[in-house]
Amino acid sequence: MTPRRLSKLTVVALVMALVGAGAGATALAQAPAKTGVDAALKAAYDKYKGPQEGKNADYIPALAKVDPNIYGIALVAVDGSVYTMGDIKSEVSIQSISKVFTLAKVIEEQGPDAIARTIGVDATGMRFNSIVAVEMAQKALGGPEMNSLVNPGAIATTSMVKGATRADVWNSILGFYSDFAGRPLAVNQEVFKSEADTNQRNQAIGMLMYAYGYIKANPQQATDVYTEQCSVSVNAKDLATMAATLANGGKNPVTGKQVMKVENVPRVLAVMATAGLYDDSGKWLYRTGLPGKSGVGGGIIAVSPGKFGIAVISPPLDEAGNSVRAQKAIADISNTLGGNPYAAKPR
Ligand code: GLU
């Protein structure tokens, strides 16, 4: 049937069906029921508060000094409800979790192809700061692409943020992160200095990315701004609100601000699912189904689209570089609350 032949009645019926489908979709995209969330957070908190394996990152000297006993859990639902347990006052540096939000910024400014056609959106299968991954990504070697969540791709992504001066670029990045968190964030200057003094490997990666044309100009600035973005200071509630903004189609559920375009969010989540937890990204997805991102500061965020964002901070890391407690607590809580987006119930 061509559209021209539709009767008025058919049009009304179609519109009603579409409205109905919309309502159905909204019903599916729901925050978890309040009852149960507090219990899930408490159960996970208690279960893992005893001694755990792992140790603080120490290749950035300031991170070795962070209190390993910090343990905070926060969950922010898409309806704006905030649930917390444990230490949500203490702040750590955001580290690699920042890469998610700089990726989001560049996609917002230049569209998803700007990243997909240059840096790539595939897992490298190598360490987060691998130089071999940069070499393998060259056409002649035919290896996998990179992505914006490993250091070479992340430094290149930072270099793509628009701004006439370093200060413009920086203010734009920090303002964007702050909109996700719902409060003005700031840099931990001690961590920034410590990493800037010891990040010769990242400086080399920045230069290599410039040599290969991924970074168009000023690689030193790109690495420096990248290092500063990794030093932004956050607590568990900040991180959970940032994750919840991604869970809520780019709209911060606490402040109500639309921080990024709804259509760009799935691109960001796809890269998180592919490469968010270093070399254990596949294992993490298998356990939880959640796009996530960890940082060597001890935080992990995870996103249950249409339901909630969750974050845990606990500095001791496993061999892959992921917080031991955070992985366990998030997996338990999400699985208890039905957070896995792949786990549909049969009708
Ligand atoms: N600033 C850290 C680095 O570049 C971030 C690493 C991470 O959290 O994975 O080494």
mmCIF file of C-alpha atoms and ligand atoms in Angstrom:
data_model
loop_
_atom_site.group_PDB
_atom_site.id
_atom_site.type_symbol
_atom_site.label_atom_id
_atom_site.label_comp_id
_atom_site.label_asym_id
_atom_site.label_seq_id
_atom_site.Cartn_x
_atom_site.Cartn_y
_atom_site.Cartn_z
ATOM 1 C CA MET A 1 0.000 0.000 0.000
ATOM 2 C CA THR A 2 1.347 3.399 -0.947
ATOM 3 C CA PRO A 3 1.158 6.175 1.635
ATOM 4 C CA ARG A 4 -1.231 8.118 -0.636
ATOM 5 C CA ARG A 5 -3.854 5.405 -0.336
ATOM 6 C CA LEU A 6 -3.922 5.402 3.472
ATOM 7 C CA SER A 7 -7.345 6.283 4.827
ATOM 8 C CA LYS A 8 -7.667 8.809 7.673
ATOM 9 C CA LEU A 9 -8.618 5.980 9.985
ATOM 10 C CA THR A 10 -5.530 3.983 9.040
ATOM 11 C CA VAL A 11 -3.350 7.017 9.747
ATOM 12 C CA VAL A 12 -4.936 7.437 13.176
ATOM 13 C CA ALA A 13 -4.424 3.729 13.896
ATOM 14 C CA LEU A 14 -0.794 3.913 12.772
ATOM 15 C CA VAL A 15 -0.092 6.972 14.900
ATOM 16 C CA MET A 16 -1.647 5.261 17.905
ATOM 17 C CA ALA A 17 0.414 2.144 17.287
ATOM 18 C CA LEU A 18 3.594 4.226 17.092
ATOM 19 C CA VAL A 19 2.722 6.107 20.267
ATOM 20 C CA GLY A 20 2.020 2.755 21.889
ATOM 21 C CA ALA A 21 5.389 1.402 20.746
ATOM 22 C CA GLY A 22 7.044 4.515 22.161
ATOM 23 C CA ALA A 23 5.342 3.996 25.485
ATOM 24 C CA GLY A 24 6.476 0.376 25.449
ATOM 25 C CA ALA A 25 10.049 1.424 24.780
ATOM 26 C CA THR A 26 9.885 3.873 27.682
ATOM 27 C CA ALA A 27 8.539 1.173 29.936
ATOM 28 C CA LEU A 28 11.557 -0.979 29.064
ATOM 29 C CA ALA A 29 13.989 1.880 29.671
ATOM 30 C CA GLN A 30 13.479 2.049 33.392
ATOM 31 C CA ALA A 31 15.528 2.707 36.423
ATOM 32 C CA PRO A 32 15.714 -0.257 38.784
ATOM 33 C CA ALA A 33 13.093 -0.266 41.535
ATOM 34 C CA LYS A 34 14.276 1.618 44.622
ATOM 35 C CA THR A 35 13.685 -1.326 46.865
ATOM 36 C CA GLY A 36 16.548 -3.636 46.320
ATOM 37 C CA VAL A 37 19.126 -1.112 45.128
ATOM 38 C CA ASP A 38 20.279 -0.179 48.622
ATOM 39 C CA ALA A 39 20.316 -3.848 49.581
ATOM 40 C CA ALA A 40 22.352 -4.748 46.477
ATOM 41 C CA LEU A 41 24.908 -2.016 47.217
ATOM 42 C CA LYS A 42 25.195 -3.038 50.857
ATOM 43 C CA ALA A 43 25.555 -6.735 50.036
ATOM 44 C CA ALA A 44 28.387 -6.051 47.581
ATOM 45 C CA TYR A 45 30.044 -3.537 49.894
ATOM 46 C CA ASP A 46 30.055 -5.962 52.821
ATOM 47 C CA LYS A 47 31.094 -8.942 50.745
ATOM 48 C CA TYR A 48 34.257 -7.286 49.427
ATOM 49 C CA LYS A 49 35.277 -4.918 52.210
ATOM 50 C CA GLY A 50 37.691 -7.457 53.692
ATOM 51 C CA PRO A 51 41.250 -7.871 52.356
ATOM 52 C CA GLN A 52 41.455 -8.296 48.591
ATOM 53 C CA GLU A 53 44.255 -8.993 46.162
ATOM 54 C CA GLY A 54 45.864 -6.309 44.054
ATOM 55 C CA LYS A 55 48.010 -3.250 44.573
ATOM 56 C CA ASN A 56 47.987 0.431 43.712
ATOM 57 C CA ALA A 57 49.505 1.494 40.405
ATOM 58 C CA ASP A 58 52.995 2.827 41.094
ATOM 59 C CA TYR A 59 54.404 3.714 37.664
ATOM 60 C CA ILE A 60 52.936 7.161 38.355
ATOM 61 C CA PRO A 61 54.632 7.825 41.732
ATOM 62 C CA ALA A 62 51.735 9.843 43.227
ATOM 63 C CA LEU A 63 49.332 6.923 42.738
ATOM 64 C CA ALA A 64 51.400 4.645 44.976
ATOM 65 C CA LYS A 65 50.682 7.003 47.897
ATOM 66 C CA VAL A 66 46.888 6.931 47.565
ATOM 67 C CA ASP A 67 45.134 5.214 50.494
ATOM 68 C CA PRO A 68 44.435 1.650 49.287
ATOM 69 C CA ASN A 69 41.515 1.384 51.725
ATOM 70 C CA ILE A 70 39.336 3.923 49.908
ATOM 71 C CA TYR A 71 36.241 1.953 48.921
ATOM 72 C CA GLY A 72 33.177 3.784 47.644
ATOM 73 C CA ILE A 73 30.194 2.658 45.596
ATOM 74 C CA ALA A 74 27.646 4.891 43.841
ATOM 75 C CA LEU A 75 24.760 4.113 41.528
ATOM 76 C CA VAL A 76 22.772 6.836 39.764
ATOM 77 C CA ALA A 77 19.555 5.728 38.108
ATOM 78 C CA VAL A 78 18.152 7.344 34.946
ATOM 79 C CA ASP A 79 15.352 8.866 37.063
ATOM 80 C CA GLY A 80 18.020 10.836 38.961
ATOM 81 C CA SER A 81 17.964 8.758 42.164
ATOM 82 C CA VAL A 82 21.394 8.503 43.771
ATOM 83 C CA TYR A 83 22.438 5.509 45.865
ATOM 84 C CA THR A 84 25.756 5.353 47.689
ATOM 85 C CA MET A 85 27.651 3.081 50.044
ATOM 86 C CA GLY A 86 31.014 3.447 51.778
ATOM 87 C CA ASP A 87 33.501 6.211 51.085
ATOM 88 C CA ILE A 88 32.148 8.628 48.527
ATOM 89 C CA LYS A 89 34.027 11.664 49.892
ATOM 90 C CA SER A 90 37.542 10.559 48.966
ATOM 91 C CA GLU A 91 38.640 11.518 45.492
ATOM 92 C CA VAL A 92 41.075 9.781 43.155
ATOM 93 C CA SER A 93 42.404 10.802 39.753
ATOM 94 C CA ILE A 94 40.087 9.800 36.929
ATOM 95 C CA GLN A 95 42.969 8.482 34.775
ATOM 96 C CA SER A 96 41.866 6.403 31.779
ATOM 97 C CA ILE A 97 38.162 6.866 32.501
ATOM 98 C CA SER A 98 38.699 10.378 31.102
ATOM 99 C CA LYS A 99 39.338 8.825 27.673
ATOM 100 C CA VAL A 100 35.636 7.994 27.360
ATOM 101 C CA PHE A 101 34.582 11.598 27.750
ATOM 102 C CA THR A 102 37.225 13.068 25.444
ATOM 103 C CA LEU A 103 36.132 10.514 22.840
ATOM 104 C CA ALA A 104 32.538 11.688 23.379
ATOM 105 C CA LYS A 105 33.664 15.297 22.954
ATOM 106 C CA VAL A 106 35.417 14.698 19.639
ATOM 107 C CA ILE A 107 32.441 12.710 18.309
ATOM 108 C CA GLU A 108 30.203 15.606 19.350
ATOM 109 C CA GLU A 109 32.422 18.137 17.602
ATOM 110 C CA GLN A 110 33.273 16.191 14.442
ATOM 111 C CA GLY A 111 30.850 13.270 14.120
ATOM 112 C CA PRO A 112 31.486 9.541 14.640
ATOM 113 C CA ASP A 113 33.383 9.035 11.385
ATOM 114 C CA ALA A 114 36.142 11.390 12.484
ATOM 115 C CA ILE A 115 37.275 8.733 14.966
ATOM 116 C CA ALA A 116 36.274 5.585 13.072
ATOM 117 C CA ARG A 117 38.171 6.616 9.905
ATOM 118 C CA THR A 118 41.378 7.652 11.617
ATOM 119 C CA ILE A 119 42.190 6.115 14.984
ATOM 120 C CA GLY A 120 39.748 3.234 14.636
ATOM 121 C CA VAL A 121 37.311 1.493 16.941
ATOM 122 C CA ASP A 122 38.797 -1.973 17.334
ATOM 123 C CA ALA A 123 40.523 -3.715 20.197
ATOM 124 C CA THR A 124 44.298 -3.786 19.724
ATOM 125 C CA GLY A 125 44.750 -6.995 21.707
ATOM 126 C CA MET A 126 47.773 -5.333 23.283
ATOM 127 C CA ARG A 127 48.626 -3.346 26.410
ATOM 128 C CA PHE A 128 47.027 0.085 26.830
ATOM 129 C CA ASN A 129 50.337 1.841 26.222
ATOM 130 C CA SER A 130 51.629 -0.469 23.510
ATOM 131 C CA ILE A 131 53.902 1.014 20.856
ATOM 132 C CA VAL A 132 53.748 -2.243 18.892
ATOM 133 C CA ALA A 133 49.997 -1.604 18.498
ATOM 134 C CA VAL A 134 50.788 1.655 16.682
ATOM 135 C CA GLU A 135 53.167 -0.164 14.345
ATOM 136 C CA MET A 136 50.745 -3.015 13.722
ATOM 137 C CA ALA A 137 47.955 -0.591 12.826
ATOM 138 C CA GLN A 138 49.952 0.619 9.806
ATOM 139 C CA LYS A 139 48.460 -0.642 6.545
ATOM 140 C CA ALA A 140 51.641 -2.377 5.424
ATOM 141 C CA LEU A 141 51.524 -4.615 8.495
ATOM 142 C CA GLY A 142 47.780 -5.153 8.267
ATOM 143 C CA GLY A 143 47.262 -5.435 12.013
ATOM 144 C CA PRO A 144 44.188 -4.304 13.945
ATOM 145 C CA GLU A 145 43.169 -0.676 14.238
ATOM 146 C CA MET A 146 43.498 1.181 17.499
ATOM 147 C CA ASN A 147 40.816 2.931 19.521
ATOM 148 C CA SER A 148 40.431 6.021 21.679
ATOM 149 C CA LEU A 149 40.671 4.109 24.963
ATOM 150 C CA VAL A 150 44.313 3.024 24.621
ATOM 151 C CA ASN A 151 47.040 5.618 25.088
ATOM 152 C CA PRO A 152 48.093 6.212 21.455
ATOM 153 C CA GLY A 153 44.477 6.608 20.339
ATOM 154 C CA ALA A 154 43.592 8.624 23.435
ATOM 155 C CA ILE A 155 46.436 11.125 22.968
ATOM 156 C CA ALA A 156 45.441 11.501 19.313
ATOM 157 C CA THR A 157 41.791 11.936 20.336
ATOM 158 C CA THR A 158 42.769 14.690 22.778
ATOM 159 C CA SER A 159 44.717 16.377 19.956
ATOM 160 C CA MET A 160 41.456 16.575 17.972
ATOM 161 C CA VAL A 161 39.536 18.641 20.544
ATOM 162 C CA LYS A 162 38.802 22.064 19.091
ATOM 163 C CA GLY A 163 40.273 25.231 20.586
ATOM 164 C CA ALA A 164 42.481 28.123 19.442
ATOM 165 C CA THR A 165 44.855 27.893 22.414
ATOM 166 C CA ARG A 166 45.843 25.239 24.950
ATOM 167 C CA ALA A 167 43.682 27.041 27.535
ATOM 168 C CA ASP A 168 40.668 26.910 25.188
ATOM 169 C CA VAL A 169 41.125 23.191 24.622
ATOM 170 C CA TRP A 170 41.590 22.527 28.309
ATOM 171 C CA ASN A 171 38.593 24.598 29.440
ATOM 172 C CA SER A 172 36.448 22.897 26.862
ATOM 173 C CA ILE A 173 37.473 19.422 28.090
ATOM 174 C CA LEU A 174 37.103 20.225 31.789
ATOM 175 C CA GLY A 175 33.744 21.933 31.227
ATOM 176 C CA PHE A 176 32.469 18.906 29.326
ATOM 177 C CA TYR A 177 33.568 16.477 32.071
ATOM 178 C CA SER A 178 31.971 18.742 34.682
ATOM 179 C CA ASP A 179 28.646 18.711 32.829
ATOM 180 C CA PHE A 180 28.711 14.903 32.961
ATOM 181 C CA ALA A 181 29.509 14.937 36.685
ATOM 182 C CA GLY A 182 27.012 17.700 37.454
ATOM 183 C CA ARG A 183 29.527 19.820 39.359
ATOM 184 C CA PRO A 184 32.716 21.759 38.551
ATOM 185 C CA LEU A 185 35.612 19.290 38.594
ATOM 186 C CA ALA A 186 39.247 20.229 39.258
ATOM 187 C CA VAL A 187 42.714 18.789 38.676
ATOM 188 C CA ASN A 188 44.775 17.045 41.342
ATOM 189 C CA GLN A 189 47.951 19.058 40.773
ATOM 190 C CA GLU A 190 50.183 16.608 42.623
ATOM 191 C CA VAL A 191 49.117 13.750 40.353
ATOM 192 C CA PHE A 192 49.438 15.945 37.249
ATOM 193 C CA LYS A 193 52.993 16.942 38.156
ATOM 194 C CA SER A 194 53.959 13.416 39.122
ATOM 195 C CA GLU A 195 52.753 11.982 35.811
ATOM 196 C CA ALA A 196 54.117 14.883 33.749
ATOM 197 C CA ASP A 197 57.562 14.247 35.301
ATOM 198 C CA THR A 198 57.499 10.529 34.507
ATOM 199 C CA ASN A 199 55.474 10.132 31.308
ATOM 200 C CA GLN A 200 58.340 9.844 28.835
ATOM 201 C CA ARG A 201 56.717 6.787 27.299
ATOM 202 C CA ASN A 202 53.489 8.691 26.586
ATOM 203 C CA GLN A 203 55.546 11.562 25.160
ATOM 204 C CA ALA A 204 57.199 9.076 22.810
ATOM 205 C CA ILE A 205 53.783 7.686 21.857
ATOM 206 C CA GLY A 206 52.546 11.225 21.128
ATOM 207 C CA MET A 207 55.559 11.803 18.851
ATOM 208 C CA LEU A 208 55.016 8.506 17.070
ATOM 209 C CA MET A 209 51.353 9.319 16.498
ATOM 210 C CA TYR A 210 52.476 12.645 15.042
ATOM 211 C CA ALA A 211 55.051 10.918 12.823
ATOM 212 C CA TYR A 212 52.315 8.665 11.433
ATOM 213 C CA GLY A 213 49.931 11.584 10.876
ATOM 214 C CA TYR A 214 47.257 10.734 13.458
ATOM 215 C CA ILE A 215 48.190 13.912 15.337
ATOM 216 C CA LYS A 216 48.248 16.873 12.990
ATOM 217 C CA ALA A 217 50.209 19.402 15.049
ATOM 218 C CA ASN A 218 51.823 20.013 18.420
ATOM 219 C CA PRO A 219 52.167 16.469 19.816
ATOM 220 C CA GLN A 220 53.783 17.779 23.009
ATOM 221 C CA GLN A 221 50.643 19.771 23.797
ATOM 222 C CA ALA A 222 48.436 16.775 23.043
ATOM 223 C CA THR A 223 50.333 14.598 25.528
ATOM 224 C CA ASP A 224 50.379 17.353 28.123
ATOM 225 C CA VAL A 225 46.623 18.010 27.890
ATOM 226 C CA TYR A 226 46.026 14.244 27.942
ATOM 227 C CA THR A 227 48.094 13.987 31.132
ATOM 228 C CA GLU A 228 46.112 16.825 32.703
ATOM 229 C CA GLN A 229 42.789 15.228 31.777
ATOM 230 C CA CYS A 230 43.937 12.004 33.494
ATOM 231 C CA SER A 231 44.599 14.029 36.677
ATOM 232 C CA VAL A 232 41.030 15.296 37.111
ATOM 233 C CA SER A 233 39.898 14.479 40.639
ATOM 234 C CA VAL A 234 36.632 12.570 41.183
ATOM 235 C CA ASN A 235 34.707 10.686 43.842
ATOM 236 C CA ALA A 236 32.497 7.644 43.264
ATOM 237 C CA LYS A 237 29.356 9.758 42.972
ATOM 238 C CA ASP A 238 30.931 11.965 40.284
ATOM 239 C CA LEU A 239 31.878 8.904 38.280
ATOM 240 C CA ALA A 240 28.458 7.272 38.694
ATOM 241 C CA THR A 241 26.750 10.476 37.526
ATOM 242 C CA MET A 242 29.025 10.591 34.481
ATOM 243 C CA ALA A 243 28.125 6.979 33.709
ATOM 244 C CA ALA A 244 24.425 7.653 34.339
ATOM 245 C CA THR A 245 24.505 10.490 31.798
ATOM 246 C CA LEU A 246 25.599 7.938 29.209
ATOM 247 C CA ALA A 247 22.913 5.512 30.471
ATOM 248 C CA ASN A 248 20.325 8.262 30.027
ATOM 249 C CA GLY A 249 20.888 9.114 26.359
ATOM 250 C CA GLY A 250 23.427 11.839 27.091
ATOM 251 C CA LYS A 251 21.199 13.780 29.511
ATOM 252 C CA ASN A 252 22.535 14.180 33.032
ATOM 253 C CA PRO A 253 19.703 12.658 35.113
ATOM 254 C CA VAL A 254 20.582 14.737 38.172
ATOM 255 C CA THR A 255 20.974 18.208 36.623
ATOM 256 C CA GLY A 256 18.677 17.612 33.620
ATOM 257 C CA LYS A 257 21.248 19.030 31.186
ATOM 258 C CA GLN A 258 21.553 17.367 27.765
ATOM 259 C CA VAL A 259 25.329 17.035 27.700
ATOM 260 C CA MET A 260 25.757 15.190 24.402
ATOM 261 C CA LYS A 261 23.570 14.183 21.493
ATOM 262 C CA VAL A 262 21.479 11.096 22.102
ATOM 263 C CA GLU A 263 22.539 9.557 18.778
ATOM 264 C CA ASN A 264 26.245 9.743 19.653
ATOM 265 C CA VAL A 265 25.955 7.825 22.915
ATOM 266 C CA PRO A 266 25.817 4.300 21.400
ATOM 267 C CA ARG A 267 29.105 4.937 19.567
ATOM 268 C CA VAL A 268 30.857 5.774 22.810
ATOM 269 C CA LEU A 269 29.335 2.768 24.590
ATOM 270 C CA ALA A 270 30.458 0.480 21.744
ATOM 271 C CA VAL A 271 34.088 1.462 22.190
ATOM 272 C CA MET A 272 33.758 1.013 25.967
ATOM 273 C CA ALA A 273 32.353 -2.490 25.433
ATOM 274 C CA THR A 274 35.208 -3.322 23.056
ATOM 275 C CA ALA A 275 38.135 -1.915 24.980
ATOM 276 C CA GLY A 276 37.069 -0.472 28.337
ATOM 277 C CA LEU A 277 38.819 -2.871 30.714
ATOM 278 C CA TYR A 278 42.225 -3.221 29.101
ATOM 279 C CA ASP A 279 43.071 -6.793 28.105
ATOM 280 C CA ASP A 280 40.196 -8.134 30.195
ATOM 281 C CA SER A 281 37.468 -6.289 28.250
ATOM 282 C CA GLY A 282 36.068 -9.545 26.842
ATOM 283 C CA LYS A 283 36.014 -11.237 30.243
ATOM 284 C CA TRP A 284 34.251 -8.215 31.731
ATOM 285 C CA LEU A 285 31.604 -8.151 29.008
ATOM 286 C CA TYR A 286 31.077 -11.868 29.422
ATOM 287 C CA ARG A 287 30.465 -11.441 33.145
ATOM 288 C CA THR A 288 28.324 -8.300 33.069
ATOM 289 C CA GLY A 289 27.311 -7.309 29.526
ATOM 290 C CA LEU A 290 28.042 -3.716 30.530
ATOM 291 C CA PRO A 291 30.093 -1.151 28.632
ATOM 292 C CA GLY A 292 32.633 -0.056 31.228
ATOM 293 C CA LYS A 293 35.901 1.810 31.685
ATOM 294 C CA SER A 294 38.551 1.504 34.294
ATOM 295 C CA GLY A 295 41.428 3.764 35.263
ATOM 296 C CA VAL A 296 44.686 3.111 37.065
ATOM 297 C CA GLY A 297 43.539 5.512 39.795
ATOM 298 C CA GLY A 298 41.260 2.677 40.990
ATOM 299 C CA GLY A 299 37.890 3.721 39.567
ATOM 300 C CA ILE A 300 35.628 1.765 37.256
ATOM 301 C CA ILE A 301 32.428 3.033 35.636
ATOM 302 C CA ALA A 302 29.802 0.874 33.965
ATOM 303 C CA VAL A 303 26.665 1.772 32.039
ATOM 304 C CA SER A 304 23.377 -0.119 31.937
ATOM 305 C CA PRO A 305 21.685 1.728 29.048
ATOM 306 C CA GLY A 306 18.261 3.071 29.951
ATOM 307 C CA LYS A 307 18.681 1.970 33.567
ATOM 308 C CA PHE A 308 21.660 3.258 35.536
ATOM 309 C CA GLY A 309 25.298 4.263 35.737
ATOM 310 C CA ILE A 310 27.455 2.751 38.457
ATOM 311 C CA ALA A 311 30.947 3.448 39.752
ATOM 312 C CA VAL A 312 33.230 1.963 42.361
ATOM 313 C CA ILE A 313 36.532 3.348 43.590
ATOM 314 C CA SER A 314 39.109 1.077 45.214
ATOM 315 C CA PRO A 315 42.763 1.680 44.239
ATOM 316 C CA PRO A 316 44.333 -1.827 44.370
ATOM 317 C CA LEU A 317 44.514 -3.206 40.803
ATOM 318 C CA ASP A 318 44.883 -6.678 39.325
ATOM 319 C CA GLU A 319 47.478 -7.705 36.728
ATOM 320 C CA ALA A 320 45.401 -6.287 33.867
ATOM 321 C CA GLY A 321 45.201 -2.884 35.621
ATOM 322 C CA ASN A 322 41.571 -3.078 36.770
ATOM 323 C CA SER A 323 40.444 -2.404 40.347
ATOM 324 C CA VAL A 324 39.893 -5.770 42.010
ATOM 325 C CA ARG A 325 37.032 -4.714 44.295
ATOM 326 C CA ALA A 326 35.369 -2.485 41.719
ATOM 327 C CA GLN A 327 35.032 -5.311 39.214
ATOM 328 C CA LYS A 328 33.549 -7.673 41.778
ATOM 329 C CA ALA A 329 31.168 -5.157 43.340
ATOM 330 C CA ILE A 330 29.852 -3.786 40.037
ATOM 331 C CA ALA A 331 29.318 -7.266 38.589
ATOM 332 C CA ASP A 332 27.378 -8.392 41.681
ATOM 333 C CA ILE A 333 25.225 -5.265 41.880
ATOM 334 C CA SER A 334 24.410 -5.119 38.192
ATOM 335 C CA ASN A 335 23.620 -8.805 37.947
ATOM 336 C CA THR A 336 21.360 -8.535 41.023
ATOM 337 C CA LEU A 337 19.521 -5.558 39.509
ATOM 338 C CA GLY A 338 19.177 -7.026 36.024
ATOM 339 C CA GLY A 339 21.583 -4.526 34.486
ATOM 340 C CA ASN A 340 22.886 -6.751 31.666
ATOM 341 C CA PRO A 341 21.451 -5.327 28.420
ATOM 342 C CA TYR A 342 21.888 -8.663 26.621
ATOM 343 C CA ALA A 343 19.788 -10.566 29.164
ATOM 344 C CA ALA A 344 16.315 -10.186 27.668
ATOM 345 C CA LYS A 345 13.481 -12.209 29.148
ATOM 346 C CA PRO A 346 11.424 -14.299 26.702
ATOM 347 C CA ARG A 347 7.878 -13.037 26.168
HETATM 348 N N1 GLU B 1 47.496 8.549 32.736
HETATM 349 C C1 GLU B 1 47.656 7.130 32.638
HETATM 350 C C2 GLU B 1 48.638 6.773 31.564
HETATM 351 O O1 GLU B 1 48.633 7.331 30.542
HETATM 352 C C3 GLU B 1 46.321 6.509 32.385
HETATM 353 C C4 GLU B 1 46.401 5.033 32.341
HETATM 354 C C5 GLU B 1 45.145 4.331 32.720
HETATM 355 O O2 GLU B 1 44.392 4.732 33.595
HETATM 356 O O3 GLU B 1 44.952 3.276 32.086
HETATM 357 O O4 GLU B 1 49.466 5.945 31.728
#
